[in-house]
Tab-separated table of C-alpha atoms in Angstrom:
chain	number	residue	atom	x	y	z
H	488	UNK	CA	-11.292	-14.185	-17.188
H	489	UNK	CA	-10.700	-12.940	-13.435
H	490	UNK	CA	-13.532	-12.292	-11.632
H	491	UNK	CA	-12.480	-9.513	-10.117
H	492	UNK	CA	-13.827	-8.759	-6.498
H	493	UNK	CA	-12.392	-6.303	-3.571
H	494	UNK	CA	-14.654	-4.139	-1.550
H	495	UNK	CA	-12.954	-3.531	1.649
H	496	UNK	CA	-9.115	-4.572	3.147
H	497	UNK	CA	-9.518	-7.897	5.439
H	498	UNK	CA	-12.293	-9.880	3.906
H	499	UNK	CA	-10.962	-13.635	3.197
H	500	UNK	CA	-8.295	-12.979	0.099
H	501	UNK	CA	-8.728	-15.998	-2.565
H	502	UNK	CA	-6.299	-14.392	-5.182
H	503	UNK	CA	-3.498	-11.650	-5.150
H	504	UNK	CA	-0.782	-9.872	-7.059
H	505	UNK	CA	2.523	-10.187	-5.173
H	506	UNK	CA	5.953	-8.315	-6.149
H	507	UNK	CA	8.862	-9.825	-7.225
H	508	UNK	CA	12.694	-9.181	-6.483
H	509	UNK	CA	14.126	-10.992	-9.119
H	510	UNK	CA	16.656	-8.632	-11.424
H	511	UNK	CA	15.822	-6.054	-9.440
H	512	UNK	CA	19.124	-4.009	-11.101
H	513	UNK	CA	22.062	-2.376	-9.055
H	514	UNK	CA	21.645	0.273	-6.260
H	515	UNK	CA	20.188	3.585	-7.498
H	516	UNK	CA	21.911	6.626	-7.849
H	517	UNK	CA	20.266	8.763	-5.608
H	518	UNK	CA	18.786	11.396	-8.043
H	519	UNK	CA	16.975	8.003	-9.329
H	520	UNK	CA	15.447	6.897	-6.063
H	521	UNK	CA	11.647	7.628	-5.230
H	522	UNK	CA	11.720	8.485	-2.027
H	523	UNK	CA	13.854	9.502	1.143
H	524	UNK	CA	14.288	6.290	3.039
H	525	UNK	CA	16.052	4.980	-0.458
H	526	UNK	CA	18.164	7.556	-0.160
H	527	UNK	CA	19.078	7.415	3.427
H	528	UNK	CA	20.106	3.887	2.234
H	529	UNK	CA	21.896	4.549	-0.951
H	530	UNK	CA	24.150	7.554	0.939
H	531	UNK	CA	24.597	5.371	4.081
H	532	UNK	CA	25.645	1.739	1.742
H	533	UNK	CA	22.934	-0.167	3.394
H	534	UNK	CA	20.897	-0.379	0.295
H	535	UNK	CA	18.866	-3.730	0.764
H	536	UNK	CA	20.594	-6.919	-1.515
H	537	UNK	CA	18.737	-8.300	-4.329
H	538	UNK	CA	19.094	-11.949	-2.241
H	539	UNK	CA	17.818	-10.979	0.888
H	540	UNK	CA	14.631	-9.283	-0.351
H	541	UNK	CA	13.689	-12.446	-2.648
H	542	UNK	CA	14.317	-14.154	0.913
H	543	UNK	CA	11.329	-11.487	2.412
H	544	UNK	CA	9.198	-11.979	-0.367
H	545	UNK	CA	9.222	-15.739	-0.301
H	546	UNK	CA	8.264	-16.003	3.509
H	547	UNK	CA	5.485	-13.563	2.404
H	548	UNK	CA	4.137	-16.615	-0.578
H	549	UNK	CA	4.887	-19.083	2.027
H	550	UNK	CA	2.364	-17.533	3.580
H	551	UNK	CA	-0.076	-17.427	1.027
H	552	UNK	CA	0.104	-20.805	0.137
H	553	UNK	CA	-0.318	-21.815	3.904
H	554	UNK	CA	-3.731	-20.153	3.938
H	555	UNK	CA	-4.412	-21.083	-0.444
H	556	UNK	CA	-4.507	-18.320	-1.771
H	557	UNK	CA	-3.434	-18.191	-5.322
H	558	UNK	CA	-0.129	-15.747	-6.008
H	559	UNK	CA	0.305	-14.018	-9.325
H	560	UNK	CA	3.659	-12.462	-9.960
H	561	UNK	CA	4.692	-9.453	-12.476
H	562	UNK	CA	6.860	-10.887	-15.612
H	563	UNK	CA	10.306	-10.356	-14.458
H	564	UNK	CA	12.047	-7.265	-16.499
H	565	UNK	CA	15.884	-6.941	-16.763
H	566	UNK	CA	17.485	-4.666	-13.811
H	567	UNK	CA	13.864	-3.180	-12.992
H	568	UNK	CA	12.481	-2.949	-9.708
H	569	UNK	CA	9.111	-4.643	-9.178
H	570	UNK	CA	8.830	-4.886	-5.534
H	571	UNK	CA	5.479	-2.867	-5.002
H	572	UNK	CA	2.718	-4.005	-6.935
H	573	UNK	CA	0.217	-2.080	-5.445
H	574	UNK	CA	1.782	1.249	-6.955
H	575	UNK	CA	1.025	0.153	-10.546
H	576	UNK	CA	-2.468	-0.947	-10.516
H	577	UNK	CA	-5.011	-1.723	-7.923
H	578	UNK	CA	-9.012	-3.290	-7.556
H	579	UNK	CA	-12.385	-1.727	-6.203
H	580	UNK	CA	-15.219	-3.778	-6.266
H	581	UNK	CA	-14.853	-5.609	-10.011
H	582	UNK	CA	-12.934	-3.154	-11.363
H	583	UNK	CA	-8.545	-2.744	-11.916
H	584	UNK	CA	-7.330	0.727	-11.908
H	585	UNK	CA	-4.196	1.497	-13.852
H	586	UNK	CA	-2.071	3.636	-12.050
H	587	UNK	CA	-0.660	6.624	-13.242
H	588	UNK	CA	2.029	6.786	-11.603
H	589	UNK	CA	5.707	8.527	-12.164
H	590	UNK	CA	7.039	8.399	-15.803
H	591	UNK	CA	10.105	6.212	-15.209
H	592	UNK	CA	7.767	2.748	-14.204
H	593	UNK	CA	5.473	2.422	-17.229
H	594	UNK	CA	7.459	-0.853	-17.777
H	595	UNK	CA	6.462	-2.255	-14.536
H	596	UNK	CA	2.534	-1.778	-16.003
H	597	UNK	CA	3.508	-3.378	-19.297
H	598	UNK	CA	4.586	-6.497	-16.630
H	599	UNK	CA	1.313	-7.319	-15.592
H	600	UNK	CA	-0.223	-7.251	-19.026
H	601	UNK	CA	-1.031	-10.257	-18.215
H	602	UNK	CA	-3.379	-10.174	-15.461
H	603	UNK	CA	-4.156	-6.809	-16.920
H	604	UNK	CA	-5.603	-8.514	-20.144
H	605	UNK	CA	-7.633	-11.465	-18.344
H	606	UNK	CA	-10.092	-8.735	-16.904
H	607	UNK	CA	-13.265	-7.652	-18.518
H	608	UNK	CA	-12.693	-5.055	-20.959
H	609	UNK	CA	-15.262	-2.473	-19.447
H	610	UNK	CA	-13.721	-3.092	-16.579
H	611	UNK	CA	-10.291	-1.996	-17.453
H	612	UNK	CA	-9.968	1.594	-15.984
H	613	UNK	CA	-7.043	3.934	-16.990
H	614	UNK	CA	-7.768	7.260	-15.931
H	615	UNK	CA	-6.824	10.892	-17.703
H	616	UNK	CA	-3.622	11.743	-17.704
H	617	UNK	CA	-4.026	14.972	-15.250
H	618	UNK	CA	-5.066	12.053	-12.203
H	619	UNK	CA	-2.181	10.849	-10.540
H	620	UNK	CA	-2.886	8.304	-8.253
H	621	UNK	CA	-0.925	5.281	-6.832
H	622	UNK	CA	-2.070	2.112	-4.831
H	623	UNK	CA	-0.676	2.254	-1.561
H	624	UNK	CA	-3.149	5.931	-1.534
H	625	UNK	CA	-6.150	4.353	-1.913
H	626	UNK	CA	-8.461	1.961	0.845
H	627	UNK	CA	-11.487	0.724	-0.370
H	628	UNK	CA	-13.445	0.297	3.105
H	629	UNK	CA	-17.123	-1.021	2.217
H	630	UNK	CA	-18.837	1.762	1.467
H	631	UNK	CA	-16.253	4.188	1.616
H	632	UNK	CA	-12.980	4.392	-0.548
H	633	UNK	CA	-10.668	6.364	1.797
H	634	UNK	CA	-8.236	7.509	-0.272
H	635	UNK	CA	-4.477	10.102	0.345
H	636	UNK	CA	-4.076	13.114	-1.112
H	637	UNK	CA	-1.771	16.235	-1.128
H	638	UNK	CA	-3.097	19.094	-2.787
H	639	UNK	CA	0.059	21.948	-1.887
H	640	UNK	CA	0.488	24.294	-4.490
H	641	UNK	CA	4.470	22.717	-4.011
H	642	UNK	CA	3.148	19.479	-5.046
H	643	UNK	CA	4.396	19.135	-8.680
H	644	UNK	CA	8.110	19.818	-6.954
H	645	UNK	CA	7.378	16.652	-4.449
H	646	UNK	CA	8.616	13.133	-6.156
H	647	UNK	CA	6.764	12.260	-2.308
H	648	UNK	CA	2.997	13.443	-3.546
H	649	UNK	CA	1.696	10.448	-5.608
H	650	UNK	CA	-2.441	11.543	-5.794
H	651	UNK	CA	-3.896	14.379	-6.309
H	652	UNK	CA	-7.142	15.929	-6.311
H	653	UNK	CA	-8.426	14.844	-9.939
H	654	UNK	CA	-8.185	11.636	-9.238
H	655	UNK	CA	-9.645	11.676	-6.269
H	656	UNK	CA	-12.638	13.318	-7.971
H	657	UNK	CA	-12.256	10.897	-10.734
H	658	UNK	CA	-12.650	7.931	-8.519
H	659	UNK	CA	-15.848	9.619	-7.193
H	660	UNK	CA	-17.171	9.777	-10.217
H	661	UNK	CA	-16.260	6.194	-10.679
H	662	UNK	CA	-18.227	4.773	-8.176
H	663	UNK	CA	-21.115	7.172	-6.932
H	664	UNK	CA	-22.581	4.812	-4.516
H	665	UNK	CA	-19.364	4.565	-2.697
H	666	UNK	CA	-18.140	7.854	0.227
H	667	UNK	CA	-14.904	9.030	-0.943
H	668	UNK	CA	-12.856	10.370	1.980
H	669	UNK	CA	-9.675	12.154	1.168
H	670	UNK	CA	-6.892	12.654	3.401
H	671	UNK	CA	-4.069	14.816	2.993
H	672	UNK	CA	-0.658	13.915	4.095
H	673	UNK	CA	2.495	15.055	5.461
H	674	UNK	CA	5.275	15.156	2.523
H	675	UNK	CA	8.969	15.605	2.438
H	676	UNK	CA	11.116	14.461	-0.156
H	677	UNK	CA	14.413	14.647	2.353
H	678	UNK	CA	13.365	13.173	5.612
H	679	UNK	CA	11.528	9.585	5.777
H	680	UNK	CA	10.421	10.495	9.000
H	681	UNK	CA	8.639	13.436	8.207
H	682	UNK	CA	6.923	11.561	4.753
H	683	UNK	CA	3.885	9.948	4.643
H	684	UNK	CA	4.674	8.565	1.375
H	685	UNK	CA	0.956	7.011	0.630
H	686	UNK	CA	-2.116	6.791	3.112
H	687	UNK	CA	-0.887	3.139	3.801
H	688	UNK	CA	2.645	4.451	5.186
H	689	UNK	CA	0.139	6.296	8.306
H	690	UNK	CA	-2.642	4.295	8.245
H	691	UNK	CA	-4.464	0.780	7.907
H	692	UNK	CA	-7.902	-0.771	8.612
H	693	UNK	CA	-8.270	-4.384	9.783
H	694	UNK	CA	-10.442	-6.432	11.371
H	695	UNK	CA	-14.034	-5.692	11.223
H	696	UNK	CA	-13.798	-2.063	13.014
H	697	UNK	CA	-10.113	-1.256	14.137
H	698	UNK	CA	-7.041	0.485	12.729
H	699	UNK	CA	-3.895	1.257	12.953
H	700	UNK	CA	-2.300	5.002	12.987
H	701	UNK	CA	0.187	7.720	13.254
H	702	UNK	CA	-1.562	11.244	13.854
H	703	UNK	CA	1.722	13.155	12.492
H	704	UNK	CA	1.296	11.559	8.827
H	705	UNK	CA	-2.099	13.343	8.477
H	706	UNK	CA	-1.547	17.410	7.406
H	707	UNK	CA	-5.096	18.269	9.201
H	708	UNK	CA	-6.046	17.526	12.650
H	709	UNK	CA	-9.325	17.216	11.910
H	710	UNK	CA	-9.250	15.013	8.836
H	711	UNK	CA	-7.453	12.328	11.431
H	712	UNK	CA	-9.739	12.929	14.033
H	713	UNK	CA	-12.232	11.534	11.839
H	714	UNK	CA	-10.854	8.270	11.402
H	715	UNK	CA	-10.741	8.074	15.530
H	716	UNK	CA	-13.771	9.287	15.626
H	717	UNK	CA	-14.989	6.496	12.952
H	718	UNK	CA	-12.998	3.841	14.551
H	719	UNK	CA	-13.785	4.654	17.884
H	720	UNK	CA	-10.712	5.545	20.284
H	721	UNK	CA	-10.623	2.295	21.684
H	722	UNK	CA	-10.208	0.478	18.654
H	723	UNK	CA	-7.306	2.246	17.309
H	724	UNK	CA	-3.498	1.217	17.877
H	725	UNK	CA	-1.502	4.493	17.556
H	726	UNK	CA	2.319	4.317	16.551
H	727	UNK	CA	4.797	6.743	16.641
H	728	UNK	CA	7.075	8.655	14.442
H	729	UNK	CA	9.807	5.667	14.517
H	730	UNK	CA	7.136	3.667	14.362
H	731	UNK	CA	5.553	5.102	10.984
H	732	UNK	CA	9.448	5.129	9.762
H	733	UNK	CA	9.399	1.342	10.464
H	734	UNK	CA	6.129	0.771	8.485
H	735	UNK	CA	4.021	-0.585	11.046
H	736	UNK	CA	0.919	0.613	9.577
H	737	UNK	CA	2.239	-1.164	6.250
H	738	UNK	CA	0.963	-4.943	7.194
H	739	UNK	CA	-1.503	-7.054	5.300
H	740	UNK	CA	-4.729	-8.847	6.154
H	741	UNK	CA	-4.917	-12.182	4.574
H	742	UNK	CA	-8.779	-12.344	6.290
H	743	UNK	CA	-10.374	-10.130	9.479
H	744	UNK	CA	-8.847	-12.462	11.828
H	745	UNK	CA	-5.266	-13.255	9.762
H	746	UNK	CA	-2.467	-10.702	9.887
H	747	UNK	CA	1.086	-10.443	7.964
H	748	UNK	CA	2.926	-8.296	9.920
H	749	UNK	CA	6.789	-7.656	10.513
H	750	UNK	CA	8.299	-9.733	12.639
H	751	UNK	CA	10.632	-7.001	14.727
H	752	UNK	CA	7.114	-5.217	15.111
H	753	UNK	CA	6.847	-6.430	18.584
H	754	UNK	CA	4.225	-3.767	20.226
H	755	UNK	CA	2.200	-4.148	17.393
H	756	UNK	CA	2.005	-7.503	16.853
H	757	UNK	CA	1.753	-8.215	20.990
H	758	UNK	CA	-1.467	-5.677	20.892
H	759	UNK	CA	-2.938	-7.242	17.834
H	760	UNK	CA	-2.617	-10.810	19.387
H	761	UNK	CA	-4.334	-9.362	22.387
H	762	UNK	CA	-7.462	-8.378	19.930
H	763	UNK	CA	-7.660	-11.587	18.801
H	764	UNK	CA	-5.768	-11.967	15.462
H	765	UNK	CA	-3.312	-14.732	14.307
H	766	UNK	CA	-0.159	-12.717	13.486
H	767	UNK	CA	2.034	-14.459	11.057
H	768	UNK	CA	5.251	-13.206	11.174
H	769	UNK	CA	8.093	-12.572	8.257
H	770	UNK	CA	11.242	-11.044	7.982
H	771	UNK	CA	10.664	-7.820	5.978
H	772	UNK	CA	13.218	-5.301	7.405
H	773	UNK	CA	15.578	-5.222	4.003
H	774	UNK	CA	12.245	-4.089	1.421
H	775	UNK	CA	11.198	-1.757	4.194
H	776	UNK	CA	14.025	0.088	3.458
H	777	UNK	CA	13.151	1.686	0.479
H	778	UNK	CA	9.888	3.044	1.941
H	779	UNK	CA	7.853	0.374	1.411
H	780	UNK	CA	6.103	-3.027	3.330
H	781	UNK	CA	4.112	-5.787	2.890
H	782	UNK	CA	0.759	-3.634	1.581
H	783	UNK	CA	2.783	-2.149	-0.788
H	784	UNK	CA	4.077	-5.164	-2.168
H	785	UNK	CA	0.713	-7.001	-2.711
H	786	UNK	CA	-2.352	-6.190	-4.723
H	787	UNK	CA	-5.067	-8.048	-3.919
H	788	UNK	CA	-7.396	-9.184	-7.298
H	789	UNK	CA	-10.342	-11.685	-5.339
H	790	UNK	CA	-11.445	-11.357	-1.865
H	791	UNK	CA	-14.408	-12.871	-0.697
């Protein structure tokens, strides 16, 4: 059985969950994409290649192996896109959360069964149907779970607004002992630039007490001014709109000290070598292009 064991986002990672890009199927049709940087893609003919992204996502287990840590991969499905692995299911403290996430990727669940099935049984968590929640919304940060939102009476008409309010209450609920911040986002379903498509597309913790993030993503002022205020100013790297677009808040910590970032993030990566963190860099720039990054194609099982 897997021992299950995440309670924040940079302790030392032993085991994780990592995408795959193998039969990922032909370029959507645009009324079949998720989200609005797919579609700038699919319209424009730059939709990313089914080579080059198993390129990005084999620099990324390179990685992983480099520092040991053990990579579990989805069962590959026919023509099915299982890139982000965070969407479908993710950890908090010993417990996996099923995600319940849009109709059309129940078969991306069903290829994890796997790991699914070598967790505890009571702590195998699908929630009721009415939560919708995804991953890449929710940031387990010792004892807080910070977690995205949107909560617009518009949201059943946004394909953009994966959690909602039940399940935000539901995770509460979940784990009493634990602060559960919500943060509501900026949604569009036409421009990528004007989409925070989860919390981890405007926002990331690492280290021990900094963060990364882009003030625009966040629908109320005051909701991001708490994360400076938690942070502390000084501690925060903020990026811009093209910035956001580009994912830079989408990394992954391997430890506090051991970053996987982008390698054409340049002012990123330059400031977080100046803190003090090894930056290892991959090519990622293809998968980025359908709205996701390197958090969103990982789900961590074991930290330390």
């Amino acid at each position: 059985m897997l021992k299950l064991n995440v309670n924040n986002e940079t302790s030392r990672l032993r085991t994780v969950v990592l995408g795959t890009a193998k039969s990922n199927g032909p370029t959507p049709k645009v009324e079949d994409c998720y989200d609005p940087k797919s579609i700038e893609h699919v319209l424009t003919g730059t939709y990313p290649k089914e080579e080059d992204m198993i390129l990005e996502l084999d620099a990324v287990a390179s990685v992983f192996e480099k520092y040991d840590v053990t990579i579990l991969r989805p069962k590959v499905i026919e023509n099915c896109n299982q890139i982000f692995s965070r969407d479908i299911a993710f950890v908090i403290e010993n417990k996996m959360l099923r995600a319940n996430i849009l109709p059309n990727r129940e078969e991306e669940v069903e290829a994890i069964g796997y790991i699914w099935n070598q967790v505890e049984e009571e702590n195998r968590i699908i929630l009721p149907e009415e939560c919708h929640v995804e991953g890449g919304d929710v940031m387990p940060w010792n004892d807080y779970i910070f977690i995205g939102t949107y909560s617009g009476i518009d949201y059943p008409d946004l394909i953009t607004a994966r959690t909602n309010m039940d399940a935000v209450i539901a995770i509460q609920e979940l784990f009493p002992h634990k602060i559960v911040k919500s943060f509501e986002l900026r949604k569009s379903n036409t421009n990528a630039k004007e989409n925070a498509l989860h919390l981890d597309c405007c926002f990331q913790p690492i280290g021990k007490d900094k963060a990364i993030i882009h003030k625009k993503g966040f629908l109320v002022e005051k909701e991001y001014q708490w994360l400076v205020d938690f942070f502390g100013k000084e501690n925060i790297f903020e990026i811009d709109k093209d910035e956001m677009y580009q994912m830079n808040s989408n990394i992954f910590s391997i430890s506090e000290d051991i970053i996987i970032s982008e390698k054409n993030f340049t002012r990123l990566n330059t400031w977080l070598r100046k803190q003090g963190f090894t930056v290892e860099e991959v090519p990622y720039a293809e998968i980025s292009k359908q709205g996701g990054l390197l958090r969103c194609s990982t789900m961590p099982l074991i930290r330390d």
